[in-house]
PDB file of C-alpha atoms and ligand atoms in Angstrom:
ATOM      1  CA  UNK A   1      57.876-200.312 -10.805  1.00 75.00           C
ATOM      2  CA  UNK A   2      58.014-198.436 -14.198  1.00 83.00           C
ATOM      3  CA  UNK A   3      55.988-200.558 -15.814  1.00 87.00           C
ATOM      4  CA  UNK A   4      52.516-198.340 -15.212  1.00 94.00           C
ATOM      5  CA  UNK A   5      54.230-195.439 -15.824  1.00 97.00           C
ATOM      6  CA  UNK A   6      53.226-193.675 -18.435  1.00 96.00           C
ATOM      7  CA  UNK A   7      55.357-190.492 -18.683  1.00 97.00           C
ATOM      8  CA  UNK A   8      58.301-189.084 -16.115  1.00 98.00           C
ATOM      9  CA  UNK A   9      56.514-185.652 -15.573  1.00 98.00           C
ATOM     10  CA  UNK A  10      59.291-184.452 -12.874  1.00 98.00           C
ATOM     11  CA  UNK A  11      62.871-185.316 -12.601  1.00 98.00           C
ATOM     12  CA  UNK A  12      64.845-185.964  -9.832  1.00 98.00           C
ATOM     13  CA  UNK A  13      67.035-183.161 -10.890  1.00 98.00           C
ATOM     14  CA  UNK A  14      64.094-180.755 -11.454  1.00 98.00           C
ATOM     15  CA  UNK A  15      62.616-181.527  -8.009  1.00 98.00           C
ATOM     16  CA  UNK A  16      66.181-181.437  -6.172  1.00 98.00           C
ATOM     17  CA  UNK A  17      66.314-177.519  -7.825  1.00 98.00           C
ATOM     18  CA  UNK A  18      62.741-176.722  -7.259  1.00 98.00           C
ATOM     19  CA  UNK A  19      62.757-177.515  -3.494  1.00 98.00           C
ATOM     20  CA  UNK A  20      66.312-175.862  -3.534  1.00 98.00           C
ATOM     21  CA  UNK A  21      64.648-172.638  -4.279  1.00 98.00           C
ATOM     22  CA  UNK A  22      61.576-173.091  -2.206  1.00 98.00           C
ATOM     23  CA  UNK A  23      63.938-173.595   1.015  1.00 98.00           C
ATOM     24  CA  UNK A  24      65.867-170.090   0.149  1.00 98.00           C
ATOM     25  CA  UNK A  25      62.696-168.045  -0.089  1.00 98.00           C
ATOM     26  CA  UNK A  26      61.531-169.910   2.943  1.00 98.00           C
ATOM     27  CA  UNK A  27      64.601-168.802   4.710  1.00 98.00           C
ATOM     28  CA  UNK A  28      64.386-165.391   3.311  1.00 98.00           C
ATOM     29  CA  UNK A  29      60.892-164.904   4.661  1.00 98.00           C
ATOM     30  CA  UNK A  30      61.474-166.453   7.927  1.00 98.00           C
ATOM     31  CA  UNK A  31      64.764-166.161   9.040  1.00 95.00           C
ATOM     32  CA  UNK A  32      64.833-164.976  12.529  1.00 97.00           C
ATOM     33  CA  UNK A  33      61.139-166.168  13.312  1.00 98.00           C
ATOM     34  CA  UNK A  34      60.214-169.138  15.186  1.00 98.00           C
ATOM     35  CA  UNK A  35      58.842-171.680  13.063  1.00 98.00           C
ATOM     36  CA  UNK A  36      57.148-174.940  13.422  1.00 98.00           C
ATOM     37  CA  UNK A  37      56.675-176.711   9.941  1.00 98.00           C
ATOM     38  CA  UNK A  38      53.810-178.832   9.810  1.00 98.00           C
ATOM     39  CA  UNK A  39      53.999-181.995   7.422  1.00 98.00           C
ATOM     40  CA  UNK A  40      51.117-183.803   6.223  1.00 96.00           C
ATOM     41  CA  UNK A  41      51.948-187.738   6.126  1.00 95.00           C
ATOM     42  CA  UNK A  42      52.435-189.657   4.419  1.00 95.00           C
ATOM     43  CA  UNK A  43      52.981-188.435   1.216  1.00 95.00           C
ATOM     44  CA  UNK A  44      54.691-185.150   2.468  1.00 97.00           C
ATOM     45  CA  UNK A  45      57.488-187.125   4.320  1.00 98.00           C
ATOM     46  CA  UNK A  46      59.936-187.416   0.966  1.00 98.00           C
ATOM     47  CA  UNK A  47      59.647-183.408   0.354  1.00 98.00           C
ATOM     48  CA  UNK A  48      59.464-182.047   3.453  1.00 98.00           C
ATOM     49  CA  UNK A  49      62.982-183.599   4.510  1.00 98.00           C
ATOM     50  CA  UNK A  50      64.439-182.201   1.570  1.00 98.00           C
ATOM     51  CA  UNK A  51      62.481-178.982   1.906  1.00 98.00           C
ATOM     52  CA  UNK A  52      63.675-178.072   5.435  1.00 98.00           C
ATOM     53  CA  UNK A  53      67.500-179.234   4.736  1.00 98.00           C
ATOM     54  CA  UNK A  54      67.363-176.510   2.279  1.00 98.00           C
ATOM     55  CA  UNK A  55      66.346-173.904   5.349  1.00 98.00           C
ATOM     56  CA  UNK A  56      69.452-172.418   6.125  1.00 98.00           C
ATOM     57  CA  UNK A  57      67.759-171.430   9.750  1.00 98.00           C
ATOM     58  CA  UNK A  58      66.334-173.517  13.159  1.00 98.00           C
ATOM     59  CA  UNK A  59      63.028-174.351  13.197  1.00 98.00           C
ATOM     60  CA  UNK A  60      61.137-177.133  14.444  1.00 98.00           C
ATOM     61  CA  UNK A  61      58.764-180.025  12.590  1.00 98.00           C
ATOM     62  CA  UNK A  62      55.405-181.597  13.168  1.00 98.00           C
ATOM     63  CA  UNK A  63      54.002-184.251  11.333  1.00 97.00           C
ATOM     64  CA  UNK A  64      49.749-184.857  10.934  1.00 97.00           C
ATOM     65  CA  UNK A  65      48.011-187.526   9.245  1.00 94.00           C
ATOM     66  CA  UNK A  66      45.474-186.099   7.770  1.00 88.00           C
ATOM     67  CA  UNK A  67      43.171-188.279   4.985  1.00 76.00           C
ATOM     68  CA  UNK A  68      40.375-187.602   2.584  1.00 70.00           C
ATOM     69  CA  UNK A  69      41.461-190.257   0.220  1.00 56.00           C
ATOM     70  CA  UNK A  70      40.540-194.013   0.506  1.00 54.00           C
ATOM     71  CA  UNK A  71      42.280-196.291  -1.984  1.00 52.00           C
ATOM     72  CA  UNK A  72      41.444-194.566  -4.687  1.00 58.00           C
ATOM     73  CA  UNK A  73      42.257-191.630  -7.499  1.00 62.00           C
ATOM     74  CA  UNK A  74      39.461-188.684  -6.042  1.00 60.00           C
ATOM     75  CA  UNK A  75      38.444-187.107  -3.028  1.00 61.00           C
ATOM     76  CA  UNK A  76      36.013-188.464  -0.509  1.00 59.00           C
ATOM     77  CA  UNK A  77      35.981-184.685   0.742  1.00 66.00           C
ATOM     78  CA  UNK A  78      35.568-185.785   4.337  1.00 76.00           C
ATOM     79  CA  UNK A  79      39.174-184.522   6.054  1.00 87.00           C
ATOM     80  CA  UNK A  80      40.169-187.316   9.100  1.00 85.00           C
ATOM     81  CA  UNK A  81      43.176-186.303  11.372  1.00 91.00           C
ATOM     82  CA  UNK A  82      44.517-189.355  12.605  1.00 92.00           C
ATOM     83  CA  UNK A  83      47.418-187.930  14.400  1.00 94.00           C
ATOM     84  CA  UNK A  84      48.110-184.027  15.550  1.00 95.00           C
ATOM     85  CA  UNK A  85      50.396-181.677  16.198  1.00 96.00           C
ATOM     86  CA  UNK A  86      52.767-182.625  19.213  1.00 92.00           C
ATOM     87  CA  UNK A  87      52.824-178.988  20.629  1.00 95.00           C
ATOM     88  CA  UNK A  88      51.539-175.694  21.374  1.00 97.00           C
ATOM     89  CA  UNK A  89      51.510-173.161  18.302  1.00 98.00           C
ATOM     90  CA  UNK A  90      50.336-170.622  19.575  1.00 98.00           C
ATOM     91  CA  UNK A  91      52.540-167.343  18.371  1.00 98.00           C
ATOM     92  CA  UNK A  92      54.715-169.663  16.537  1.00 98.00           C
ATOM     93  CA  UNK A  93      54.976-168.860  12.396  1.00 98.00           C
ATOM     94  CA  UNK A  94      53.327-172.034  11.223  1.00 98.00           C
ATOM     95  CA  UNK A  95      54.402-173.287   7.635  1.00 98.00           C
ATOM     96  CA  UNK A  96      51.640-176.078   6.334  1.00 98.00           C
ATOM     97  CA  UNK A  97      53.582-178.434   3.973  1.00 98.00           C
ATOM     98  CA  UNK A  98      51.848-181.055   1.517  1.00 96.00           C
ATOM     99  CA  UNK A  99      52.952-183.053  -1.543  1.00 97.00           C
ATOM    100  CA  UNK A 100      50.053-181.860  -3.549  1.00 97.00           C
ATOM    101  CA  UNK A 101      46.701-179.969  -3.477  1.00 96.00           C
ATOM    102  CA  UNK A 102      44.413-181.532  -5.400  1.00 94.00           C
ATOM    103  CA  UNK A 103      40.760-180.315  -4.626  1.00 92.00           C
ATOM    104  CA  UNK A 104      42.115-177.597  -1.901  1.00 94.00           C
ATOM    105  CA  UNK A 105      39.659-179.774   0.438  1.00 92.00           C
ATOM    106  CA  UNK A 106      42.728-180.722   2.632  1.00 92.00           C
ATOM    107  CA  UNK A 107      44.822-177.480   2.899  1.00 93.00           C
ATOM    108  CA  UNK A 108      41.182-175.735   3.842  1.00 94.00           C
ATOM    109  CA  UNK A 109      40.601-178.310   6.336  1.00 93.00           C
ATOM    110  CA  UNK A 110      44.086-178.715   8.221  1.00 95.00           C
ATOM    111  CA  UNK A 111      44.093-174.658   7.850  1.00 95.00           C
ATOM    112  CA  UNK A 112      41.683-174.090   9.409  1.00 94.00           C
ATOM    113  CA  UNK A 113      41.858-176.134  11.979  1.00 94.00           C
ATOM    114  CA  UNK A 114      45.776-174.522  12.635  1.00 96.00           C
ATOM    115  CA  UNK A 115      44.368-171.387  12.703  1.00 97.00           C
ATOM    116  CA  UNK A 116      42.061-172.227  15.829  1.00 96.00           C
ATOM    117  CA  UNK A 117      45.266-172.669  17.877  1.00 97.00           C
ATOM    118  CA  UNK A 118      46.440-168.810  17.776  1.00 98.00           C
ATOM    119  CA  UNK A 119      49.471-169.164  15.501  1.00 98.00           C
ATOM    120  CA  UNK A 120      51.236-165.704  15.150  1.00 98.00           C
ATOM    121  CA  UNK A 121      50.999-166.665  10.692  1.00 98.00           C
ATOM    122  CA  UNK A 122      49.916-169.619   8.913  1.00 98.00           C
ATOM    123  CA  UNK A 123      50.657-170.255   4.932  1.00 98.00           C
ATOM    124  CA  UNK A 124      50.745-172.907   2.995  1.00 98.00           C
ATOM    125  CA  UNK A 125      53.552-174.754   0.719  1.00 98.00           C
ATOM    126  CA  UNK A 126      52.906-177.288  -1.613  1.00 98.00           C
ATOM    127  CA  UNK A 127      55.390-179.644  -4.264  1.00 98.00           C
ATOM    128  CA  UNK A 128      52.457-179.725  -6.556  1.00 98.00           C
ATOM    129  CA  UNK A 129      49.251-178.077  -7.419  1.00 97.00           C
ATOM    130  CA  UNK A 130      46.774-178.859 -10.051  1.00 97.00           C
ATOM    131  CA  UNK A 131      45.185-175.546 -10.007  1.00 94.00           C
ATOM    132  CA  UNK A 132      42.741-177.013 -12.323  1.00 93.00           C
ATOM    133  CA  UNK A 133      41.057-179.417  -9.931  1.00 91.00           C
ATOM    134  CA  UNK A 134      40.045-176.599  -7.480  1.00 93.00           C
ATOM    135  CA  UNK A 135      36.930-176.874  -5.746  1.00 91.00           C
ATOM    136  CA  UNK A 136      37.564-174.260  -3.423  1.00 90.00           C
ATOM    137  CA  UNK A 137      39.497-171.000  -4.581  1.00 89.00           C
ATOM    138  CA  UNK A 138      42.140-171.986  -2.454  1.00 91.00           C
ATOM    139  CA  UNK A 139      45.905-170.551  -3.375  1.00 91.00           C
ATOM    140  CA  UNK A 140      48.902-172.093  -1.862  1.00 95.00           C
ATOM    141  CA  UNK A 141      51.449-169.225  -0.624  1.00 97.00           C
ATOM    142  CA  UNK A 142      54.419-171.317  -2.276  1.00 98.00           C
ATOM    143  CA  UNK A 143      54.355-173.919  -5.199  1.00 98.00           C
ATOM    144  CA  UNK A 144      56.732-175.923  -6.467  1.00 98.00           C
ATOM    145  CA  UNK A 145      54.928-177.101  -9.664  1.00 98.00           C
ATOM    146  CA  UNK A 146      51.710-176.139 -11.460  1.00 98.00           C
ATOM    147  CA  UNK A 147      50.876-179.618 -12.526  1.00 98.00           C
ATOM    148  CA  UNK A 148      48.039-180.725 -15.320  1.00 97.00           C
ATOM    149  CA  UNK A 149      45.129-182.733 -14.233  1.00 96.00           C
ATOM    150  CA  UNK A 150      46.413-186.498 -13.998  1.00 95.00           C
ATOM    151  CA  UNK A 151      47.285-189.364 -11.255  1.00 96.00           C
ATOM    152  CA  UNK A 152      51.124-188.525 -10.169  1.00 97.00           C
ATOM    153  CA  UNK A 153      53.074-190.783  -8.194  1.00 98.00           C
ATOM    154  CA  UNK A 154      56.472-190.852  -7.001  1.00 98.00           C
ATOM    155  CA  UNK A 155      58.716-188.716  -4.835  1.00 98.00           C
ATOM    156  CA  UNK A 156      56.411-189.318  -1.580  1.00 98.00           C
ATOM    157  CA  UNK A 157      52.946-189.530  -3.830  1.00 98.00           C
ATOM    158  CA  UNK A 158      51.231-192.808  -3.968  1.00 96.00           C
ATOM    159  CA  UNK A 159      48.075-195.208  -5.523  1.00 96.00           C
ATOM    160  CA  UNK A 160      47.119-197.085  -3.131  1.00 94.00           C
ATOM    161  CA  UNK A 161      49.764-196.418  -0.437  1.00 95.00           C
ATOM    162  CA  UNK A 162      52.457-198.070  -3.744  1.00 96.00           C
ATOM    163  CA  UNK A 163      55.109-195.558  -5.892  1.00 97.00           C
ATOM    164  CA  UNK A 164      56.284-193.869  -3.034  1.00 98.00           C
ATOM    165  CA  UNK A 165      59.455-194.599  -3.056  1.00 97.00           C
ATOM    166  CA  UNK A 166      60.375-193.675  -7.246  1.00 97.00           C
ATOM    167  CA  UNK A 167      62.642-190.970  -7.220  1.00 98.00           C
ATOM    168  CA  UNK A 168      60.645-189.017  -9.467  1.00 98.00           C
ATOM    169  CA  UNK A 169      57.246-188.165 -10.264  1.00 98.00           C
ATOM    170  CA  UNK A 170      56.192-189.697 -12.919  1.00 98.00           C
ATOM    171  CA  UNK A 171      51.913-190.121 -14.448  1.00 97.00           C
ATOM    172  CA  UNK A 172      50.117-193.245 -13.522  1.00 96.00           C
ATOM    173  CA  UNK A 173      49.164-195.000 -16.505  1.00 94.00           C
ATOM    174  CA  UNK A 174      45.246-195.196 -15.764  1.00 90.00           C
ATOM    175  CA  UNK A 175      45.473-198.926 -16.999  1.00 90.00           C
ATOM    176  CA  UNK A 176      46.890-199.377 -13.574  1.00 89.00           C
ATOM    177  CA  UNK A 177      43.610-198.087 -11.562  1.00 85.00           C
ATOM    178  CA  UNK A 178      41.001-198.879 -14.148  1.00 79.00           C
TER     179      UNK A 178
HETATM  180  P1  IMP B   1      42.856-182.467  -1.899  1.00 58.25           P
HETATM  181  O1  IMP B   1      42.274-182.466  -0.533  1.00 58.25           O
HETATM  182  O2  IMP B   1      41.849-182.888  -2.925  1.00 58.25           O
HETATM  183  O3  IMP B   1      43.556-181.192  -2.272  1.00 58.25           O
HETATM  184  O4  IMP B   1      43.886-183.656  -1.943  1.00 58.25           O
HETATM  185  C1  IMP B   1      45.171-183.579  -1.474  1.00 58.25           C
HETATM  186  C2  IMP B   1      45.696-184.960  -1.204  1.00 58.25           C
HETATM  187  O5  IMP B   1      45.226-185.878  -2.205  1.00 58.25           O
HETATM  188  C3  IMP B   1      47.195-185.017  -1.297  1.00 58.25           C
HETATM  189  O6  IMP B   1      47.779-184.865  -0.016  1.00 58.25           O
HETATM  190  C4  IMP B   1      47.453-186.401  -1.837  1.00 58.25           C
HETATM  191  O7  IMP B   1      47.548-187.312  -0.771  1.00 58.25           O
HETATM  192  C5  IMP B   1      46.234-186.753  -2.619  1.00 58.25           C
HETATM  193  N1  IMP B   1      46.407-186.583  -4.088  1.00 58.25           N
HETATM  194  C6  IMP B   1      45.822-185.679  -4.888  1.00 58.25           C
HETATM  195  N2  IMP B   1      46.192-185.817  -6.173  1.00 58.25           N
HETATM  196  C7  IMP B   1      47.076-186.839  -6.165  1.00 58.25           C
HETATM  197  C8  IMP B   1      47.847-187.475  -7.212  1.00 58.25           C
HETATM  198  O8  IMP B   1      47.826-187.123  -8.407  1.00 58.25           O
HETATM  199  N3  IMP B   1      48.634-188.498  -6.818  1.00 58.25           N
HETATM  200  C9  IMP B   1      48.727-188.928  -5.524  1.00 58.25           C
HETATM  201  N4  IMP B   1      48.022-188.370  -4.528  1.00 58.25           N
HETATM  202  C10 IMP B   1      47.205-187.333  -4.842  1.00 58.25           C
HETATM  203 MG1   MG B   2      48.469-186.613   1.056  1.00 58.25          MG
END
């Protein structure tokens, strides 16, 4: 799986400590609240289990598959939702939880669409952001990493649904979707 690898850019230690600290705030804002954590699949699955293990507080999680992204590296900018949210959210504290924003098309989309349903506060938490790909002025409420503008894989992220499973995250050789 290394081979089209061209750099590690995240190690499994630096994510482990990163989502270490992301859980604390989390707890620290939300303690005492109740909270549904919504997790975009697939790519969210790897970080959000680690994310929430690091809550030191109950709370409850929903998964949506939500795509914009065919097979390949950029955006098709038309948000699907191919499965929702299980239950009502409606005065709950809703924490939206993706691998990466990319163009902000997604986060808009799926936050939008949250906010319909009457949650008592909505924000946003992503592993990744490449602030420089922004279409949309969007800001993610917590980061993990500020990431430069190239194809990532690993640690949940994926090309063409491979690289999932690497422990890391680590920059796609472009040889490998040229
Ligand atoms: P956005 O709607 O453009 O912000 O795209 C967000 C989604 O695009 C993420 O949930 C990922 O599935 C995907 N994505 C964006 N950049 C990358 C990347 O570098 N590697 C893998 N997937 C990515
Ligand atoms: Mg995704």
């Amino acid at each position: 799986m290394m081979e089209n690898i061209k750099k590690v850019l995240l190690t499994e230690e630096q994510i482990a400590a990163r989502v270490k600290e992301l859980g604390a705030e989390l707890t620290k804002e939300y303690k005492g609240k109740d909270v549904v954590v919504v997790a975009l699949l697939k790519g969210c699955a790897w970080f959000v289990a680690d994310l929430t293990r690091a809550m030191d507080m109950p709370l409850r999680v929903e998964f949506m598959v939500a795509s914009s992204y065919g097979d390949g590296t950029t955006t098709s900018g038309n948000v699907k939702v191919k499965l929702d949210v299980d239950q009502n959210l409606e005065g709950k504290h809703v924490i939206l939880v993706d691998d990466i924003i990319d163009s902000g098309v997604t986060f808009a989309a799926i936050s939008a669409m949250l906010k319909e349903r009457k949650p008592a506060s909505l924000k946003t938490v992503a592993l990744c952001d490449k602030v420089e790909r922004r279409v949309n002025g969007l800001d993610a409420d917590y980061v993990g990493f500020v990431i430069p503008d190239e194809f990532v894989v690993g640690y949940g992220l994926d090309y063409a649904q491979d690289y999932r499973n690497l422990p890391f995250i680590g920059v796609l050789d472009p040889k490998a979707y040229a």
